[in-house]
Amino acid sequence: MAEPLQDHLTEQDSGQGPAPERGLRSGSLLDDFKLRDSPLSEREQQILALERQWWKYAGAKEQAIRELFDLSATHYYQILNALIDTEHALAHDPMLVKRLRRLRTSRQRARTARRLGSDA
């Protein structure tokens, strides 16, 4: 059974002071995150790390996005879509980026098919 996502997010009123500069709170879902030597920024690496592991935990992904990055889901997905189109992201985590690209393409095709009223 999946662990509740909330168990991996710090309570907002934990009294630990301001969040670290990178936007993550200690005790978060990304505690085991390790910054790698990469042309990607720390936040970009953290976004890929979240995409790699968020499904392991029960709970709303949107809540984790808000807690970890202080972004709306819409803004997060705009950043993610731009990120997975970069060669640096592909070099950083090829399997993940290719999977995310495939999922995006599949969703785009499904939307187009619904608009056209076919199964194309």
mmCIF file of C-alpha atoms in Angstrom:
data_model
loop_
_atom_site.group_PDB
_atom_site.id
_atom_site.type_symbol
_atom_site.label_atom_id
_atom_site.label_comp_id
_atom_site.label_asym_id
_atom_site.label_seq_id
_atom_site.Cartn_x
_atom_site.Cartn_y
_atom_site.Cartn_z
ATOM 1 C CA MET A 1 0.000 0.000 0.000
ATOM 2 C CA ALA A 2 1.233 3.489 -0.807
ATOM 3 C CA GLU A 3 2.367 5.768 1.972
ATOM 4 C CA PRO A 4 0.309 8.935 2.437
ATOM 5 C CA LEU A 5 1.919 11.816 0.586
ATOM 6 C CA GLN A 6 1.154 14.111 3.489
ATOM 7 C CA ASP A 7 3.569 12.104 5.664
ATOM 8 C CA HIS A 8 6.363 13.295 3.408
ATOM 9 C CA LEU A 9 5.390 16.952 3.437
ATOM 10 C CA THR A 10 6.331 19.213 6.306
ATOM 11 C CA GLU A 11 3.491 20.737 8.281
ATOM 12 C CA GLN A 12 3.352 24.437 7.495
ATOM 13 C CA ASP A 13 3.303 25.403 11.155
ATOM 14 C CA SER A 14 6.214 23.189 12.232
ATOM 15 C CA GLY A 15 8.054 26.195 13.641
ATOM 16 C CA GLN A 16 11.217 25.397 11.700
ATOM 17 C CA GLY A 17 11.493 28.904 10.310
ATOM 18 C CA PRO A 18 11.489 29.917 6.671
ATOM 19 C CA ALA A 19 11.770 27.338 3.935
ATOM 20 C CA PRO A 20 15.194 26.740 2.415
ATOM 21 C CA GLU A 21 16.035 29.014 -0.509
ATOM 22 C CA ARG A 22 15.512 26.291 -3.093
ATOM 23 C CA GLY A 23 11.783 26.191 -2.279
ATOM 24 C CA LEU A 24 11.695 22.868 -0.477
ATOM 25 C CA ARG A 25 10.953 22.340 3.176
ATOM 26 C CA SER A 26 12.911 19.858 5.240
ATOM 27 C CA GLY A 27 10.964 16.667 5.836
ATOM 28 C CA SER A 28 9.586 16.834 2.307
ATOM 29 C CA LEU A 29 8.980 14.238 -0.354
ATOM 30 C CA LEU A 30 12.359 15.107 -1.853
ATOM 31 C CA ASP A 31 14.476 14.658 1.293
ATOM 32 C CA ASP A 32 16.551 12.018 -0.488
ATOM 33 C CA PHE A 33 17.114 14.361 -3.448
ATOM 34 C CA LYS A 34 20.769 14.637 -4.420
ATOM 35 C CA LEU A 35 21.909 17.530 -6.587
ATOM 36 C CA ARG A 36 23.864 16.160 -9.531
ATOM 37 C CA ASP A 37 26.496 17.862 -11.618
ATOM 38 C CA SER A 38 24.274 18.920 -14.480
ATOM 39 C CA PRO A 39 23.485 21.974 -16.595
ATOM 40 C CA LEU A 40 19.987 21.820 -15.089
ATOM 41 C CA SER A 41 19.182 24.129 -12.205
ATOM 42 C CA GLU A 42 18.500 22.696 -8.785
ATOM 43 C CA ARG A 43 14.756 23.357 -9.179
ATOM 44 C CA GLU A 44 14.693 21.642 -12.584
ATOM 45 C CA GLN A 45 16.424 18.610 -11.085
ATOM 46 C CA GLN A 46 13.914 18.620 -8.216
ATOM 47 C CA ILE A 47 10.986 18.730 -10.657
ATOM 48 C CA LEU A 48 12.360 15.680 -12.458
ATOM 49 C CA ALA A 49 12.921 13.952 -9.115
ATOM 50 C CA LEU A 50 9.291 14.592 -8.146
ATOM 51 C CA GLU A 51 8.073 13.229 -11.481
ATOM 52 C CA ARG A 52 10.228 10.161 -10.953
ATOM 53 C CA GLN A 53 8.730 9.290 -7.559
ATOM 54 C CA TRP A 54 5.437 11.111 -6.771
ATOM 55 C CA TRP A 55 3.282 8.099 -7.661
ATOM 56 C CA LYS A 56 4.808 6.074 -4.809
ATOM 57 C CA TYR A 57 2.764 8.044 -2.293
ATOM 58 C CA ALA A 58 -0.955 8.378 -1.758
ATOM 59 C CA GLY A 59 -2.375 11.881 -1.993
ATOM 60 C CA ALA A 60 -2.846 14.672 -4.435
ATOM 61 C CA LYS A 61 0.113 15.469 -6.650
ATOM 62 C CA GLU A 62 -1.141 19.048 -6.913
ATOM 63 C CA GLN A 63 -0.801 19.402 -3.143
ATOM 64 C CA ALA A 64 2.791 18.169 -3.301
ATOM 65 C CA ILE A 65 3.540 20.638 -6.100
ATOM 66 C CA ARG A 66 2.139 23.507 -4.050
ATOM 67 C CA GLU A 67 3.997 22.420 -0.891
ATOM 68 C CA LEU A 68 7.342 21.673 -2.527
ATOM 69 C CA PHE A 69 7.613 24.400 -5.140
ATOM 70 C CA ASP A 70 4.995 26.968 -4.136
ATOM 71 C CA LEU A 71 3.589 26.840 -7.681
ATOM 72 C CA SER A 72 0.111 26.304 -9.041
ATOM 73 C CA ALA A 73 -0.321 23.015 -10.882
ATOM 74 C CA THR A 74 -0.796 24.917 -14.149
ATOM 75 C CA HIS A 75 2.479 26.808 -13.782
ATOM 76 C CA TYR A 76 4.304 23.635 -12.693
ATOM 77 C CA TYR A 77 3.137 21.741 -15.793
ATOM 78 C CA GLN A 78 4.126 24.649 -18.052
ATOM 79 C CA ILE A 79 7.619 24.504 -16.553
ATOM 80 C CA LEU A 80 7.720 20.701 -16.780
ATOM 81 C CA ASN A 81 6.641 20.675 -20.440
ATOM 82 C CA ALA A 82 9.327 23.195 -21.364
ATOM 83 C CA LEU A 83 11.871 21.265 -19.308
ATOM 84 C CA ILE A 84 11.265 17.880 -20.936
ATOM 85 C CA ASP A 85 11.813 19.459 -24.351
ATOM 86 C CA THR A 86 15.419 20.316 -23.478
ATOM 87 C CA GLU A 87 18.431 18.204 -24.347
ATOM 88 C CA HIS A 88 19.826 18.825 -20.856
ATOM 89 C CA ALA A 89 16.802 17.156 -19.257
ATOM 90 C CA LEU A 90 17.100 14.240 -21.668
ATOM 91 C CA ALA A 91 20.780 13.825 -20.776
ATOM 92 C CA HIS A 92 19.990 14.126 -17.047
ATOM 93 C CA ASP A 93 17.342 11.362 -16.940
ATOM 94 C CA PRO A 94 16.720 9.812 -20.367
ATOM 95 C CA MET A 95 14.174 7.169 -19.370
ATOM 96 C CA LEU A 96 12.033 9.569 -17.355
ATOM 97 C CA VAL A 97 12.083 12.321 -19.973
ATOM 98 C CA LYS A 98 11.212 9.911 -22.779
ATOM 99 C CA ARG A 99 8.336 8.507 -20.719
ATOM 100 C CA LEU A 100 7.025 11.997 -19.948
ATOM 101 C CA ARG A 101 7.271 12.948 -23.626
ATOM 102 C CA ARG A 102 5.350 9.797 -24.635
ATOM 103 C CA LEU A 103 2.622 10.509 -22.082
ATOM 104 C CA ARG A 104 2.313 14.099 -23.275
ATOM 105 C CA THR A 105 2.067 13.011 -26.919
ATOM 106 C CA SER A 106 -0.518 10.378 -26.050
ATOM 107 C CA ARG A 107 -2.644 12.934 -24.191
ATOM 108 C CA GLN A 108 -2.352 15.420 -27.049
ATOM 109 C CA ARG A 109 -3.511 12.776 -29.543
ATOM 110 C CA ALA A 110 -6.440 11.808 -27.310
ATOM 111 C CA ARG A 111 -7.513 15.460 -27.030
ATOM 112 C CA THR A 112 -7.266 15.917 -30.792
ATOM 113 C CA ALA A 113 -9.288 12.764 -31.411
ATOM 114 C CA ARG A 114 -12.016 13.924 -29.009
ATOM 115 C CA ARG A 115 -12.196 17.298 -30.748
ATOM 116 C CA LEU A 116 -12.456 15.671 -34.141
ATOM 117 C CA GLY A 117 -14.891 13.053 -32.884
ATOM 118 C CA SER A 118 -12.800 10.136 -34.002
ATOM 119 C CA ASP A 119 -10.359 7.594 -32.615
ATOM 120 C CA ALA A 120 -7.413 8.848 -34.701
#
